mmCIF file of C-alpha atoms in Angstrom:
data_model
loop_
_atom_site.group_PDB
_atom_site.id
_atom_site.type_symbol
_atom_site.label_atom_id
_atom_site.label_comp_id
_atom_site.label_asym_id
_atom_site.label_seq_id
_atom_site.Cartn_x
_atom_site.Cartn_y
_atom_site.Cartn_z
ATOM 1 C CA MET A 1 9.079 104.946 93.580
ATOM 2 C CA ALA A 2 9.270 101.148 93.906
ATOM 3 C CA ALA A 3 12.745 99.632 93.912
ATOM 4 C CA MET A 4 13.968 98.009 90.711
ATOM 5 C CA LYS A 5 14.517 94.279 91.331
ATOM 6 C CA TYR A 6 17.151 91.980 89.854
ATOM 7 C CA ASP A 7 18.612 88.576 90.545
ATOM 8 C CA THR A 8 22.089 90.007 91.107
ATOM 9 C CA ILE A 9 23.728 93.392 91.460
ATOM 10 C CA VAL A 10 27.370 93.504 90.317
ATOM 11 C CA LEU A 11 29.327 96.353 91.872
ATOM 12 C CA GLY A 12 32.130 97.561 89.623
ATOM 13 C CA ALA A 13 32.410 97.900 85.851
ATOM 14 C CA GLY A 14 36.077 97.075 85.455
ATOM 15 C CA MET A 15 37.128 93.933 83.623
ATOM 16 C CA VAL A 16 36.283 91.685 86.590
ATOM 17 C CA GLY A 17 32.824 93.172 87.118
ATOM 18 C CA LEU A 18 32.100 93.074 83.397
ATOM 19 C CA GLY A 19 33.136 89.433 83.186
ATOM 20 C CA THR A 20 30.964 88.604 86.193
ATOM 21 C CA ALA A 21 27.904 90.410 84.818
ATOM 22 C CA LEU A 22 28.196 88.757 81.388
ATOM 23 C CA GLN A 23 28.686 85.286 82.848
ATOM 24 C CA LEU A 24 25.656 85.680 85.129
ATOM 25 C CA GLN A 25 23.614 86.982 82.228
ATOM 26 C CA ARG A 26 24.655 83.974 80.147
ATOM 27 C CA ARG A 27 23.170 81.765 82.883
ATOM 28 C CA GLY A 28 19.774 83.430 82.674
ATOM 29 C CA GLN A 29 20.072 85.947 85.488
ATOM 30 C CA SER A 30 18.695 89.477 85.445
ATOM 31 C CA VAL A 31 21.712 91.629 86.306
ATOM 32 C CA ALA A 32 22.292 95.241 87.266
ATOM 33 C CA LEU A 33 25.877 96.337 86.687
ATOM 34 C CA VAL A 34 26.587 99.477 88.692
ATOM 35 C CA ASP A 35 29.477 101.919 88.821
ATOM 36 C CA ARG A 36 29.975 105.591 89.438
ATOM 37 C CA ARG A 37 31.898 105.874 86.153
ATOM 38 C CA PRO A 38 31.621 104.420 82.638
ATOM 39 C CA ALA A 39 33.042 100.948 82.011
ATOM 40 C CA ALA A 40 36.783 100.211 82.136
ATOM 41 C CA GLU A 41 37.978 103.673 83.132
ATOM 42 C CA GLU A 42 39.851 102.852 86.332
ATOM 43 C CA THR A 43 42.461 100.085 86.767
ATOM 44 C CA SER A 44 41.136 98.233 83.705
ATOM 45 C CA TYR A 45 42.063 101.203 81.529
ATOM 46 C CA GLY A 46 45.773 101.435 82.097
ATOM 47 C CA ASN A 47 47.395 97.994 81.988
ATOM 48 C CA THR A 48 49.884 96.477 79.540
ATOM 49 C CA GLY A 49 47.091 94.875 77.502
ATOM 50 C CA ILE A 50 48.427 91.325 77.898
ATOM 51 C CA ILE A 51 46.069 88.435 78.632
ATOM 52 C CA GLN A 52 48.731 86.416 80.400
ATOM 53 C CA SER A 53 48.052 82.745 79.781
ATOM 54 C CA GLU A 54 51.546 81.954 81.124
ATOM 55 C CA ALA A 55 51.271 83.839 84.441
ATOM 56 C CA VAL A 56 50.954 80.874 86.797
ATOM 57 C CA MET A 57 53.821 81.885 89.096
ATOM 58 C CA PRO A 58 52.908 84.859 91.308
ATOM 59 C CA TYR A 59 54.843 88.104 91.777
ATOM 60 C CA SER A 60 56.233 86.995 95.127
ATOM 61 C CA PHE A 61 58.194 88.911 97.763
ATOM 62 C CA PRO A 62 61.968 88.570 97.195
ATOM 63 C CA ARG A 63 63.789 86.111 99.466
ATOM 64 C CA ASN A 64 67.334 87.167 98.649
ATOM 65 C CA LEU A 65 68.618 89.658 101.244
ATOM 66 C CA GLY A 66 70.330 91.774 98.612
ATOM 67 C CA ASP A 67 67.115 92.032 96.592
ATOM 68 C CA ILE A 68 65.165 92.981 99.725
ATOM 69 C CA PHE A 69 67.571 95.810 100.584
ATOM 70 C CA SER A 70 67.602 96.918 96.962
ATOM 71 C CA ALA A 71 63.805 97.159 96.954
ATOM 72 C CA ALA A 72 63.657 98.792 100.383
ATOM 73 C CA PHE A 73 66.047 101.577 99.368
ATOM 74 C CA ASN A 74 64.621 102.010 95.846
ATOM 75 C CA ALA A 75 67.835 101.017 94.132
ATOM 76 C CA LYS A 76 65.948 99.514 91.191
ATOM 77 C CA THR A 77 63.296 101.007 88.963
ATOM 78 C CA GLU A 78 60.925 98.019 89.102
ATOM 79 C CA SER A 79 59.508 99.075 92.476
ATOM 80 C CA TYR A 80 59.336 102.183 94.632
ATOM 81 C CA LEU A 81 58.622 102.280 98.381
ATOM 82 C CA HIS A 82 57.440 105.451 100.099
ATOM 83 C CA TRP A 83 58.947 105.201 103.565
ATOM 84 C CA SER A 84 56.379 107.650 104.937
ATOM 85 C CA ALA A 85 53.727 104.987 104.233
ATOM 86 C CA LEU A 86 55.652 102.178 105.932
ATOM 87 C CA PRO A 87 53.651 102.210 109.209
ATOM 88 C CA HIS A 88 50.519 101.623 107.122
ATOM 89 C CA LEU A 89 52.133 99.093 104.768
ATOM 90 C CA ALA A 90 54.224 97.096 107.256
ATOM 91 C CA PRO A 91 51.572 94.529 108.331
ATOM 92 C CA TRP A 92 50.692 93.741 104.723
ATOM 93 C CA LEU A 93 54.337 93.633 103.618
ATOM 94 C CA TYR A 94 55.072 91.191 106.439
ATOM 95 C CA GLN A 95 52.294 88.897 105.217
ATOM 96 C CA TYR A 96 53.517 89.313 101.634
ATOM 97 C CA TRP A 97 56.961 88.191 102.804
ATOM 98 C CA ARG A 98 55.492 85.196 104.670
ATOM 99 C CA TYR A 99 53.723 84.031 101.496
ATOM 100 C CA GLY A 100 56.962 84.314 99.533
ATOM 101 C CA THR A 101 58.456 80.993 100.662
ATOM 102 C CA PRO A 102 59.012 78.438 97.879
ATOM 103 C CA GLU A 103 56.321 76.165 99.330
ATOM 104 C CA ARG A 104 53.693 78.900 99.528
ATOM 105 C CA VAL A 105 54.580 80.258 96.097
ATOM 106 C CA LEU A 106 53.870 76.810 94.666
ATOM 107 C CA GLN A 107 50.554 76.746 96.538
ATOM 108 C CA SER A 108 49.615 80.077 94.977
ATOM 109 C CA ALA A 109 50.680 78.793 91.567
ATOM 110 C CA ALA A 110 48.496 75.706 92.020
ATOM 111 C CA ALA A 111 45.548 77.981 92.839
ATOM 112 C CA ALA A 112 46.247 80.199 89.834
ATOM 113 C CA HIS A 113 46.740 77.430 87.294
ATOM 114 C CA PRO A 114 43.100 76.404 86.616
ATOM 115 C CA LEU A 115 42.187 80.078 86.166
ATOM 116 C CA ILE A 116 45.189 80.924 83.994
ATOM 117 C CA GLU A 117 44.619 77.820 81.873
ATOM 118 C CA GLN A 118 41.171 79.080 80.826
ATOM 119 C CA CYS A 119 41.800 82.829 80.688
ATOM 120 C CA VAL A 120 42.295 83.136 76.925
ATOM 121 C CA PRO A 121 39.432 80.799 75.896
ATOM 122 C CA SER A 122 37.024 82.633 78.221
ATOM 123 C CA HIS A 123 37.999 85.993 76.702
ATOM 124 C CA ARG A 124 37.849 84.697 73.130
ATOM 125 C CA LYS A 125 34.153 83.840 73.549
ATOM 126 C CA LEU A 126 33.351 87.346 74.745
ATOM 127 C CA ILE A 127 35.603 89.007 72.155
ATOM 128 C CA GLU A 128 33.778 87.121 69.379
ATOM 129 C CA GLU A 129 30.346 87.993 70.776
ATOM 130 C CA ALA A 130 31.335 91.650 71.189
ATOM 131 C CA GLY A 131 32.785 91.813 67.658
ATOM 132 C CA VAL A 132 36.141 93.272 68.696
ATOM 133 C CA GLY A 133 38.568 90.754 67.244
ATOM 134 C CA HIS A 134 40.389 93.650 65.574
ATOM 135 C CA LEU A 135 41.743 94.670 69.006
ATOM 136 C CA VAL A 136 43.535 91.341 69.478
ATOM 137 C CA ARG A 137 47.153 90.476 68.651
ATOM 138 C CA GLU A 138 48.301 86.848 68.539
ATOM 139 C CA THR A 139 51.994 87.737 68.848
ATOM 140 C CA GLY A 140 52.685 86.934 72.524
ATOM 141 C CA TYR A 141 55.093 89.217 74.348
ATOM 142 C CA LEU A 142 58.866 89.577 74.534
ATOM 143 C CA LYS A 143 61.126 89.611 77.609
ATOM 144 C CA LEU A 144 64.484 91.331 77.104
ATOM 145 C CA PHE A 145 67.716 90.483 78.964
ATOM 146 C CA ARG A 146 71.020 92.351 78.978
ATOM 147 C CA ASP A 147 72.886 89.730 80.986
ATOM 148 C CA GLY A 148 73.527 86.304 79.509
ATOM 149 C CA GLY A 149 73.474 84.659 82.922
ATOM 150 C CA LYS A 150 70.013 86.032 83.737
ATOM 151 C CA LEU A 151 68.811 84.987 80.296
ATOM 152 C CA ALA A 152 70.023 81.453 80.965
ATOM 153 C CA GLU A 153 68.327 81.400 84.395
ATOM 154 C CA SER A 154 65.048 82.627 82.947
ATOM 155 C CA THR A 155 65.270 80.129 80.089
ATOM 156 C CA ALA A 156 65.702 77.312 82.612
ATOM 157 C CA ALA A 157 62.713 78.604 84.608
ATOM 158 C CA SER A 158 60.677 78.792 81.397
ATOM 159 C CA GLN A 159 61.575 75.197 80.635
ATOM 160 C CA GLN A 160 60.338 74.159 84.084
ATOM 161 C CA LEU A 161 57.041 75.941 83.427
ATOM 162 C CA LYS A 162 56.779 74.145 80.101
ATOM 163 C CA GLU A 163 57.323 70.775 81.735
ATOM 164 C CA ARG A 164 54.964 71.461 84.654
ATOM 165 C CA TYR A 165 52.215 73.506 82.992
ATOM 166 C CA ASP A 166 52.793 73.127 79.218
ATOM 167 C CA ILE A 167 53.602 76.836 78.849
ATOM 168 C CA THR A 168 55.610 77.243 75.661
ATOM 169 C CA TYR A 169 58.337 79.772 74.915
ATOM 170 C CA GLN A 170 61.109 80.575 72.449
ATOM 171 C CA ALA A 171 64.618 81.500 73.634
ATOM 172 C CA LEU A 172 66.158 84.103 71.315
ATOM 173 C CA ASP A 173 69.678 85.431 70.857
ATOM 174 C CA ARG A 174 70.266 89.079 69.924
ATOM 175 C CA LYS A 175 69.678 88.371 66.235
ATOM 176 C CA GLY A 176 66.488 86.507 67.057
ATOM 177 C CA VAL A 177 65.238 89.545 68.972
ATOM 178 C CA SER A 178 66.052 91.819 66.017
ATOM 179 C CA ASP A 179 64.317 89.479 63.605
ATOM 180 C CA ILE A 180 60.955 89.843 65.346
ATOM 181 C CA GLU A 181 61.361 93.437 66.624
ATOM 182 C CA PRO A 182 63.771 95.213 64.252
ATOM 183 C CA HIS A 183 63.366 98.646 65.849
ATOM 184 C CA LEU A 184 64.653 97.636 69.283
ATOM 185 C CA THR A 185 68.083 98.985 70.180
ATOM 186 C CA GLY A 186 70.540 98.346 72.995
ATOM 187 C CA ASP A 187 73.092 95.796 74.046
ATOM 188 C CA PHE A 188 70.895 92.778 74.798
ATOM 189 C CA ALA A 189 72.087 89.241 75.319
ATOM 190 C CA GLY A 190 68.763 88.034 73.963
ATOM 191 C CA GLY A 191 65.188 87.494 74.961
ATOM 192 C CA ILE A 192 62.384 85.054 75.598
ATOM 193 C CA LEU A 193 59.312 85.164 73.411
ATOM 194 C CA VAL A 194 56.336 84.060 75.513
ATOM 195 C CA ASP A 195 54.190 82.977 72.612
ATOM 196 C CA GLN A 196 50.882 81.764 74.066
ATOM 197 C CA PRO A 197 49.489 84.993 75.567
ATOM 198 C CA ILE A 198 47.466 87.358 73.431
ATOM 199 C CA SER A 199 47.345 91.127 73.836
ATOM 200 C CA VAL A 200 44.909 93.898 73.013
ATOM 201 C CA SER A 201 45.596 97.305 71.543
ATOM 202 C CA ASP A 202 43.111 99.130 73.779
ATOM 203 C CA PRO A 203 42.068 97.480 77.077
ATOM 204 C CA SER A 204 39.519 100.197 77.828
ATOM 205 C CA ALA A 205 37.894 99.770 74.407
ATOM 206 C CA LEU A 206 37.681 96.040 75.086
ATOM 207 C CA GLY A 207 35.946 96.721 78.404
ATOM 208 C CA LYS A 208 33.544 99.194 76.833
ATOM 209 C CA ALA A 209 32.711 96.645 74.120
ATOM 210 C CA TYR A 210 31.923 94.098 76.844
ATOM 211 C CA ALA A 211 29.648 96.670 78.503
ATOM 212 C CA GLU A 212 27.811 97.252 75.214
ATOM 213 C CA LEU A 213 27.423 93.499 74.772
ATOM 214 C CA PHE A 214 25.952 93.294 78.282
ATOM 215 C CA LYS A 215 23.427 96.025 77.465
ATOM 216 C CA GLN A 216 22.556 94.534 74.067
ATOM 217 C CA LYS A 217 21.671 91.284 75.819
ATOM 218 C CA GLY A 218 19.256 93.080 78.124
ATOM 219 C CA GLY A 219 21.453 94.010 81.054
ATOM 220 C CA ASP A 220 21.114 97.331 82.886
ATOM 221 C CA PHE A 221 24.277 99.377 83.405
ATOM 222 C CA LEU A 222 23.376 101.924 86.066
ATOM 223 C CA THR A 223 25.128 104.839 87.734
ATOM 224 C CA ALA A 224 25.383 104.242 91.468
ATOM 225 C CA ASP A 225 27.861 104.474 94.322
ATOM 226 C CA ALA A 226 28.932 101.245 96.012
ATOM 227 C CA ASP A 227 29.020 103.103 99.333
ATOM 228 C CA THR A 228 25.225 102.773 99.427
ATOM 229 C CA LEU A 229 25.283 98.941 99.481
ATOM 230 C CA GLU A 230 23.260 97.570 102.402
ATOM 231 C CA ALA A 231 21.560 94.368 103.469
ATOM 232 C CA VAL A 232 17.746 94.321 103.333
ATOM 233 C CA ASP A 233 15.097 91.668 103.791
ATOM 234 C CA GLY A 234 15.586 89.108 101.058
ATOM 235 C CA GLY A 235 18.867 90.446 99.742
ATOM 236 C CA TRP A 236 20.826 93.631 99.043
ATOM 237 C CA ARG A 237 20.098 97.195 98.035
ATOM 238 C CA VAL A 238 22.022 99.948 96.280
ATOM 239 C CA GLN A 239 20.848 103.496 95.652
ATOM 240 C CA ASN A 240 20.826 104.320 91.948
ATOM 241 C CA VAL A 241 20.671 107.956 90.810
ATOM 242 C CA ASN A 242 17.007 107.264 89.951
ATOM 243 C CA GLY A 243 16.155 105.350 93.120
ATOM 244 C CA ALA A 244 16.828 102.063 94.861
ATOM 245 C CA ILE A 245 17.695 98.764 93.200
ATOM 246 C CA THR A 246 17.495 95.449 95.028
ATOM 247 C CA ALA A 247 18.580 91.876 94.366
ATOM 248 C CA ALA A 248 18.901 88.561 96.144
ATOM 249 C CA ASN A 249 22.644 88.630 95.419
ATOM 250 C CA ALA A 250 25.342 91.279 95.256
ATOM 251 C CA VAL A 251 28.883 90.798 93.970
ATOM 252 C CA ILE A 252 31.656 93.120 95.127
ATOM 253 C CA ALA A 253 33.997 93.427 92.137
ATOM 254 C CA LEU A 254 35.452 96.853 92.823
ATOM 255 C CA GLY A 255 39.134 96.069 92.509
ATOM 256 C CA PRO A 256 41.218 98.091 94.981
ATOM 257 C CA TRP A 257 38.117 99.659 96.568
ATOM 258 C CA SER A 258 36.580 96.269 97.395
ATOM 259 C CA GLY A 259 38.168 95.770 100.796
ATOM 260 C CA GLU A 260 36.860 99.051 102.154
ATOM 261 C CA ILE A 261 33.322 98.424 100.857
ATOM 262 C CA LEU A 262 33.356 94.911 102.317
ATOM 263 C CA ARG A 263 34.495 96.218 105.722
ATOM 264 C CA GLN A 264 32.024 99.083 105.670
ATOM 265 C CA THR A 265 29.113 96.824 104.727
ATOM 266 C CA THR A 266 29.819 93.738 106.820
ATOM 267 C CA GLY A 267 32.677 94.454 109.225
ATOM 268 C CA VAL A 268 34.775 91.804 107.457
ATOM 269 C CA LYS A 269 38.415 92.914 107.135
ATOM 270 C CA VAL A 270 40.783 91.457 104.528
ATOM 271 C CA PRO A 271 44.507 92.081 103.846
ATOM 272 C CA LEU A 272 44.090 93.892 100.543
ATOM 273 C CA GLN A 273 46.735 96.382 99.435
ATOM 274 C CA ALA A 274 46.985 98.343 96.206
ATOM 275 C CA LYS A 275 50.232 98.287 94.246
ATOM 276 C CA ARG A 276 50.167 101.487 92.252
ATOM 277 C CA GLY A 277 51.433 101.844 88.711
ATOM 278 C CA TYR A 278 51.787 104.544 86.059
ATOM 279 C CA HIS A 279 51.737 104.794 82.306
ATOM 280 C CA MET A 280 52.354 107.344 79.590
ATOM 281 C CA HIS A 281 51.773 107.155 75.839
ATOM 282 C CA PHE A 282 54.525 108.199 73.427
ATOM 283 C CA GLY A 283 54.835 108.679 69.741
ATOM 284 C CA ALA A 284 57.356 106.608 67.785
ATOM 285 C CA SER A 285 60.154 108.236 65.810
ATOM 286 C CA GLY A 286 60.132 107.802 62.057
ATOM 287 C CA ASN A 287 58.735 104.485 60.894
ATOM 288 C CA ALA A 288 59.599 102.651 64.130
ATOM 289 C CA GLY A 289 57.017 100.299 65.591
ATOM 290 C CA LEU A 290 56.447 97.318 67.851
ATOM 291 C CA SER A 291 54.400 94.243 66.993
ATOM 292 C CA ARG A 292 53.940 93.030 70.589
ATOM 293 C CA PRO A 293 54.434 94.126 74.222
ATOM 294 C CA VAL A 294 58.101 94.237 75.238
ATOM 295 C CA LEU A 295 59.191 93.794 78.860
ATOM 296 C CA ASP A 296 62.554 95.124 80.031
ATOM 297 C CA THR A 297 63.285 92.570 82.759
ATOM 298 C CA ASP A 298 66.201 94.537 84.238
ATOM 299 C CA ASN A 299 64.149 97.662 84.848
ATOM 300 C CA GLY A 300 60.616 96.391 85.312
ATOM 301 C CA PHE A 301 58.850 98.405 82.618
ATOM 302 C CA CYS A 302 56.821 97.333 79.612
ATOM 303 C CA MET A 303 56.258 99.022 76.269
ATOM 304 C CA THR A 304 53.074 98.076 74.410
ATOM 305 C CA PRO A 305 51.811 99.291 71.025
ATOM 306 C CA MET A 306 48.367 100.754 71.677
ATOM 307 C CA THR A 307 45.853 102.665 69.602
ATOM 308 C CA GLY A 308 46.881 105.755 71.590
ATOM 309 C CA GLY A 309 50.630 105.338 71.007
ATOM 310 C CA ILE A 310 53.411 103.343 72.613
ATOM 311 C CA ARG A 311 52.291 102.786 76.206
ATOM 312 C CA LEU A 312 55.126 102.767 78.737
ATOM 313 C CA THR A 313 53.980 101.135 81.994
ATOM 314 C CA THR A 314 55.899 101.009 85.270
ATOM 315 C CA GLY A 315 56.371 98.418 87.987
ATOM 316 C CA ALA A 316 54.877 98.674 91.479
ATOM 317 C CA GLU A 317 54.729 101.703 93.748
ATOM 318 C CA PHE A 318 54.125 100.981 97.438
ATOM 319 C CA THR A 319 52.301 103.751 99.267
ATOM 320 C CA ARG A 320 48.855 104.611 100.598
ATOM 321 C CA MET A 321 46.165 104.073 98.011
ATOM 322 C CA HIS A 322 44.886 107.656 98.113
ATOM 323 C CA ALA A 323 48.301 109.332 98.289
ATOM 324 C CA PRO A 324 48.932 112.035 95.646
ATOM 325 C CA PRO A 325 50.499 110.820 92.379
ATOM 326 C CA THR A 326 54.294 110.640 92.438
ATOM 327 C CA PRO A 327 55.404 109.325 89.029
ATOM 328 C CA ILE A 328 59.020 108.896 90.098
ATOM 329 C CA GLN A 329 59.314 105.464 88.499
ATOM 330 C CA LEU A 330 58.004 106.691 85.152
ATOM 331 C CA ASN A 331 60.506 109.527 85.115
ATOM 332 C CA ARG A 332 63.313 107.104 85.970
ATOM 333 C CA VAL A 333 62.479 104.515 83.323
ATOM 334 C CA GLU A 334 61.686 106.885 80.450
ATOM 335 C CA PRO A 335 65.370 107.632 79.639
ATOM 336 C CA ILE A 336 66.119 103.896 79.779
ATOM 337 C CA ALA A 337 63.174 103.090 77.531
ATOM 338 C CA ARG A 338 64.483 105.595 74.988
ATOM 339 C CA THR A 339 67.673 103.546 74.711
ATOM 340 C CA VAL A 340 65.572 100.443 73.949
ATOM 341 C CA PHE A 341 63.135 101.934 71.432
ATOM 342 C CA PRO A 342 63.056 105.303 69.584
ATOM 343 C CA LEU A 343 60.245 106.928 71.549
ATOM 344 C CA ALA A 344 59.185 110.369 70.364
ATOM 345 C CA GLU A 345 57.202 112.953 72.332
ATOM 346 C CA ARG A 346 54.880 112.351 75.275
ATOM 347 C CA LEU A 347 51.296 112.326 74.046
ATOM 348 C CA GLU A 348 49.559 113.217 77.322
ATOM 349 C CA LYS A 349 49.866 116.126 79.736
ATOM 350 C CA LYS A 350 50.218 113.958 82.831
ATOM 351 C CA PRO A 351 50.830 110.282 83.590
ATOM 352 C CA TRP A 352 47.966 107.897 84.264
ATOM 353 C CA LEU A 353 47.851 106.307 87.731
ATOM 354 C CA GLY A 354 46.185 102.986 88.528
ATOM 355 C CA GLN A 355 45.871 100.622 91.486
ATOM 356 C CA ARG A 356 46.511 96.858 91.406
ATOM 357 C CA PRO A 357 44.524 95.157 94.210
ATOM 358 C CA CYS A 358 46.717 92.498 95.849
ATOM 359 C CA PHE A 359 46.331 89.913 98.575
ATOM 360 C CA PRO A 360 49.618 88.815 100.180
ATOM 361 C CA ASP A 361 49.398 85.366 98.545
ATOM 362 C CA MET A 362 48.699 86.893 95.102
ATOM 363 C CA VAL A 363 45.490 84.853 94.743
ATOM 364 C CA PRO A 364 42.106 86.529 94.182
ATOM 365 C CA ALA A 365 39.086 86.203 96.480
ATOM 366 C CA ILE A 366 36.173 84.546 94.678
ATOM 367 C CA GLY A 367 33.018 83.263 96.316
ATOM 368 C CA ALA A 368 30.515 83.800 99.121
ATOM 369 C CA VAL A 369 31.074 85.977 102.194
ATOM 370 C CA PRO A 370 30.426 83.672 105.166
ATOM 371 C CA GLY A 371 27.613 84.841 107.420
ATOM 372 C CA HIS A 372 26.199 87.281 104.851
ATOM 373 C CA LYS A 373 23.690 85.469 102.672
ATOM 374 C CA GLY A 374 23.698 86.536 99.051
ATOM 375 C CA LEU A 375 26.910 88.573 99.277
ATOM 376 C CA TRP A 376 29.726 87.463 96.991
ATOM 377 C CA VAL A 377 33.212 88.710 96.129
ATOM 378 C CA ASN A 378 35.412 88.674 93.062
ATOM 379 C CA PHE A 379 38.462 90.866 93.635
ATOM 380 C CA GLY A 380 42.173 90.910 94.463
ATOM 381 C CA HIS A 381 43.438 89.934 90.983
ATOM 382 C CA HIS A 382 46.782 91.727 91.576
ATOM 383 C CA HIS A 383 48.541 92.207 88.187
ATOM 384 C CA LEU A 384 46.008 90.038 86.334
ATOM 385 C CA GLY A 385 42.658 91.833 86.334
ATOM 386 C CA LEU A 386 42.444 91.923 82.546
ATOM 387 C CA THR A 387 43.756 88.371 82.313
ATOM 388 C CA LEU A 388 41.365 86.802 84.825
ATOM 389 C CA GLY A 389 38.249 88.972 84.579
ATOM 390 C CA ALA A 390 36.263 86.702 82.293
ATOM 391 C CA ILE A 391 37.212 83.368 83.863
ATOM 392 C CA THR A 392 36.777 84.418 87.517
ATOM 393 C CA GLY A 393 33.463 85.946 86.466
ATOM 394 C CA GLN A 394 32.518 82.491 85.208
ATOM 395 C CA LEU A 395 33.518 80.841 88.485
ATOM 396 C CA VAL A 396 31.517 83.158 90.729
ATOM 397 C CA ALA A 397 28.554 82.989 88.332
ATOM 398 C CA GLU A 398 28.604 79.205 88.545
ATOM 399 C CA MET A 399 28.541 79.360 92.335
ATOM 400 C CA ILE A 400 25.731 81.921 92.455
ATOM 401 C CA THR A 401 23.508 79.954 90.075
ATOM 402 C CA GLY A 402 24.214 76.576 91.637
ATOM 403 C CA GLU A 403 26.063 75.216 88.626
ATOM 404 C CA ALA A 404 28.973 72.852 89.250
ATOM 405 C CA PRO A 405 32.121 75.049 89.392
ATOM 406 C CA PHE A 406 34.663 74.288 86.673
ATOM 407 C CA THR A 407 37.358 74.161 89.380
ATOM 408 C CA ASP A 408 37.403 73.773 93.162
ATOM 409 C CA PRO A 409 36.762 77.294 94.555
ATOM 410 C CA THR A 410 38.256 76.523 97.980
ATOM 411 C CA PRO A 411 41.659 78.218 97.354
ATOM 412 C CA TYR A 412 39.892 81.532 96.638
ATOM 413 C CA ARG A 413 37.656 81.768 99.716
ATOM 414 C CA ILE A 414 37.569 85.189 101.326
ATOM 415 C CA ASP A 415 38.137 83.846 104.852
ATOM 416 C CA ARG A 416 41.362 81.944 104.057
ATOM 417 C CA PHE A 417 43.448 84.488 105.942
#
């Protein structure tokens, strides 16, 4: 059987791959979107649902010695380090620490800003085309603080972001928090309403709607394994369940699996590490409800109203990517979350586990792979895969088709390390 031919093969049907495929399609390309699973069923399934138009500053490595020791010995619930994985993690953690200086954090923020600035508009276009506006909330998200001093510090930092990047916010006292979320409980000093981001009530449904839009516009969504990617004369080939597919271009958009596929295919090694995270859906007691995602800043968990219940998501777990699930963080934060909101029963038999693909500078890799004609990357979006999927898809699509990029792609090059 003759190979099916396309302009571009996009590997990965998470939010980043979907955004890439749709943006290429919009520019007249014939596109094969391939994955071993249906759309948005891996990392893009289990996030907080926030499209974070304020998230310019990266999640950097702590510089305070007390915070470092606290994280190392798992004294806080926002992160959990498996010491057995430390020999594997140490080189990446060292680089993560190196990129945590104030100067380098600002460099990462400068790289993130043009992407963050366009993340909501780029999604709105696709949401309108896909007809899923009913999934969207325009209510921003709420950060909660128990300590007045930390609230004041965060308010000052929010003001700096407003002055530098025009990111708006509302500082709330305890009454202000109760006014917008009357079912929250606990002794809070107040909160910060981050009002520009939007959120969705079902990230996986959003991804599946994008996949349907892609197919309606003539795209082929095929079942294939990225492990079969190989260079051939004139481009790249992947083995579909029904045979081979070829294209002049291939885009690796496989989230946490991207680094291994890139190394296997080209020998190119990159410092990509997965931060793992868990979630569980809960019922709500009585008539209690939330109108927006709520972040407990002291404990690093978020509660989001979803179509499947109240989703409780954890912070970062540091271990080997393929290590067995160990939902220690979820079990630690659940009792705390119950003091913040009247959660009812767990709605699932076991917690969901996902992987956040992170480079040490918390900046994604977007663009061509030097020395490998026609091979492109779009991965490493750390905590912002949902947020940045559509806009980074636009950037790589512009580069592939020869269109002038909307922003300088230099900060995202794969060989910057």
